[in-house]
């Protein structure tokens, strides 16, 4: 994913092998998390979006659609801790379902069609459909409804992102 960014995003890892943010691993996992952090910084609290990462995270497999390749479920607790370290947001795993809150969905296997509906930045009601395939990431802001229609082999993990403070919704890097 190549998105133009004007200058560094405050509070987020800036990418590259020299980035040694605490809690962000070195290698493909770290590169995946840095991509995810930039993606979250651009979308947080604004509108849903899909990330087609250039780097795979080892916890999530290699992006192939074959569910048999992932006999062991990903360690979602570790993934949430790494996402928190990379984004600067509180993050917790969602053990099942589609909980309320800011969601970061990592498609692990198969495919799922997600529908998200809410009010866009322009104040108009919006409904969006995304076909998420293995290896892709979906962000859905808090306050947007979301439903998932999955294929039989579909598996995903969900991390709930929380801004600093209960009544403060701040996009990362905009303070």
XYZ file of C-alpha atoms in Angstrom:
175
model
C 0.000 0.000 0.000
C 1.470 3.333 -0.980
C -0.313 6.369 0.446
C 1.151 9.852 0.203
C 1.756 11.448 3.592
C 2.852 15.037 4.109
C 5.594 14.749 6.692
C 5.851 12.376 9.645
C 2.787 11.263 11.571
C 3.362 12.251 15.198
C 3.202 9.419 17.698
C 3.353 6.635 15.110
C 6.293 4.576 13.912
C 7.623 6.014 10.680
C 8.647 2.693 9.152
C 11.950 1.385 7.945
C 14.369 -1.013 9.605
C 15.745 1.744 11.878
C 12.366 2.105 13.645
C 12.730 0.410 17.035
C 9.433 1.334 18.706
C 9.000 -0.632 21.950
C 6.714 -3.632 21.430
C 7.016 -3.591 17.635
C 8.979 -6.628 16.446
C 11.724 -6.551 13.851
C 11.167 -8.159 10.435
C 7.956 -8.842 8.509
C 5.754 -8.562 11.618
C 7.158 -5.108 12.369
C 6.759 -3.981 8.766
C 3.142 -5.197 8.786
C 2.483 -3.310 12.035
C 4.047 -0.094 10.707
C 1.810 -0.309 7.621
C -1.172 -0.931 9.900
C -0.266 2.036 12.143
C -0.135 4.419 9.180
C -3.410 2.996 7.860
C -5.087 3.502 11.266
C -3.697 7.045 11.531
C -5.298 7.919 8.197
C -8.711 6.349 8.908
C -9.211 6.488 12.688
C -12.623 7.906 13.595
C -13.262 9.010 10.018
C -14.425 6.222 7.712
C -13.939 2.510 7.092
C -11.075 1.383 4.917
C -9.255 -1.694 3.641
C -5.503 -2.268 3.791
C -3.767 -4.628 1.371
C -0.493 -4.940 3.298
C 2.790 -5.375 1.497
C 4.148 -7.374 4.457
C 2.553 -10.417 6.092
C 2.431 -10.765 9.855
C 3.593 -14.264 10.909
C 0.765 -14.525 13.469
C -1.764 -14.149 10.653
C -0.339 -16.561 8.099
C 0.770 -15.734 4.583
C -2.476 -14.411 3.117
C -3.449 -17.613 1.315
C -7.099 -18.619 1.329
C -6.483 -22.198 2.536
C -7.798 -22.424 6.128
C -5.942 -25.712 6.629
C -2.658 -23.754 6.603
C -3.620 -22.255 9.977
C -4.205 -25.216 12.289
C -3.386 -23.054 15.324
C -5.413 -19.852 15.793
C -3.376 -16.645 15.916
C -2.388 -15.277 19.330
C -4.833 -12.351 19.265
C -3.630 -11.091 22.659
C -0.094 -10.724 21.335
C -1.391 -9.159 18.107
C -3.436 -6.618 20.133
C -0.370 -5.730 22.232
C 1.703 -5.223 19.078
C -1.041 -3.131 17.425
C -1.214 -0.998 20.590
C 2.560 -0.492 20.543
C 2.510 0.449 16.859
C -0.504 2.784 16.922
C -0.250 4.327 20.384
C -3.899 3.381 21.001
C -5.197 1.022 23.650
C -6.042 -2.256 21.909
C -7.682 -5.436 23.127
C -8.575 -8.683 21.420
C -12.215 -9.412 20.709
C -12.615 -13.135 21.402
C -15.772 -13.661 19.306
C -18.309 -11.865 17.167
C -18.291 -8.286 15.981
C -18.171 -6.099 19.121
C -18.828 -2.356 19.354
C -15.890 0.039 19.163
C -13.222 0.919 16.616
C -12.443 -2.415 14.932
C -9.369 -3.658 13.149
C -10.277 -6.920 11.398
C -7.478 -9.152 10.077
C -8.783 -11.753 7.628
C -6.830 -14.939 8.379
C -8.392 -17.394 5.908
C -11.166 -17.577 3.337
C -13.183 -14.500 2.460
C -15.803 -12.387 4.191
C -18.066 -9.684 2.805
C -18.378 -6.892 5.341
C -21.092 -4.255 5.252
C -20.490 -1.067 7.228
C -23.052 1.705 7.545
C -22.721 5.042 9.280
C -22.377 8.756 8.864
C -19.463 9.831 6.697
C -17.249 12.862 7.225
C -19.581 14.838 4.961
C -22.490 14.187 7.366
C -24.329 11.926 4.917
C -25.434 8.383 5.703
C -23.195 5.907 3.918
C -23.278 2.151 3.391
C -20.173 0.348 2.145
C -19.465 -3.296 1.232
C -15.997 -4.809 1.319
C -14.895 -8.280 0.229
C -12.025 -9.080 2.577
C -9.675 -11.880 1.550
C -6.971 -13.630 3.551
C -4.159 -11.274 4.501
C -6.247 -8.086 4.226
C -7.173 -5.699 7.037
C -10.424 -3.755 7.549
C -10.878 -0.767 9.840
C -14.433 0.169 10.931
C -14.937 3.244 13.159
C -16.945 3.158 16.337
C -20.573 4.072 15.735
C -20.758 2.354 12.348
C -22.924 -0.752 12.121
C -21.153 -3.776 10.693
C -22.195 -7.197 9.519
C -20.152 -10.088 8.189
C -21.163 -12.641 5.552
C -18.447 -15.274 5.523
C -17.533 -18.223 3.356
C -17.304 -21.632 5.117
C -13.491 -21.424 5.314
C -13.459 -17.806 6.547
C -11.578 -16.941 9.718
C -10.649 -13.538 11.053
C -9.322 -11.870 14.172
C -10.669 -8.638 15.616
C -8.774 -6.064 17.665
C -10.793 -3.288 19.318
C -8.956 0.050 19.316
C -9.619 2.602 22.049
C -8.566 6.269 21.986
C -6.898 7.801 25.033
C -9.515 8.709 27.628
C -13.152 7.642 27.692
C -14.629 10.850 26.240
C -11.805 11.880 23.938
C -11.821 10.668 20.327
C -8.500 11.640 18.858
C -7.088 10.452 15.571
C -3.532 9.235 16.193
C -0.981 11.861 15.239
C -3.405 14.806 15.299
C -2.867 16.162 18.825
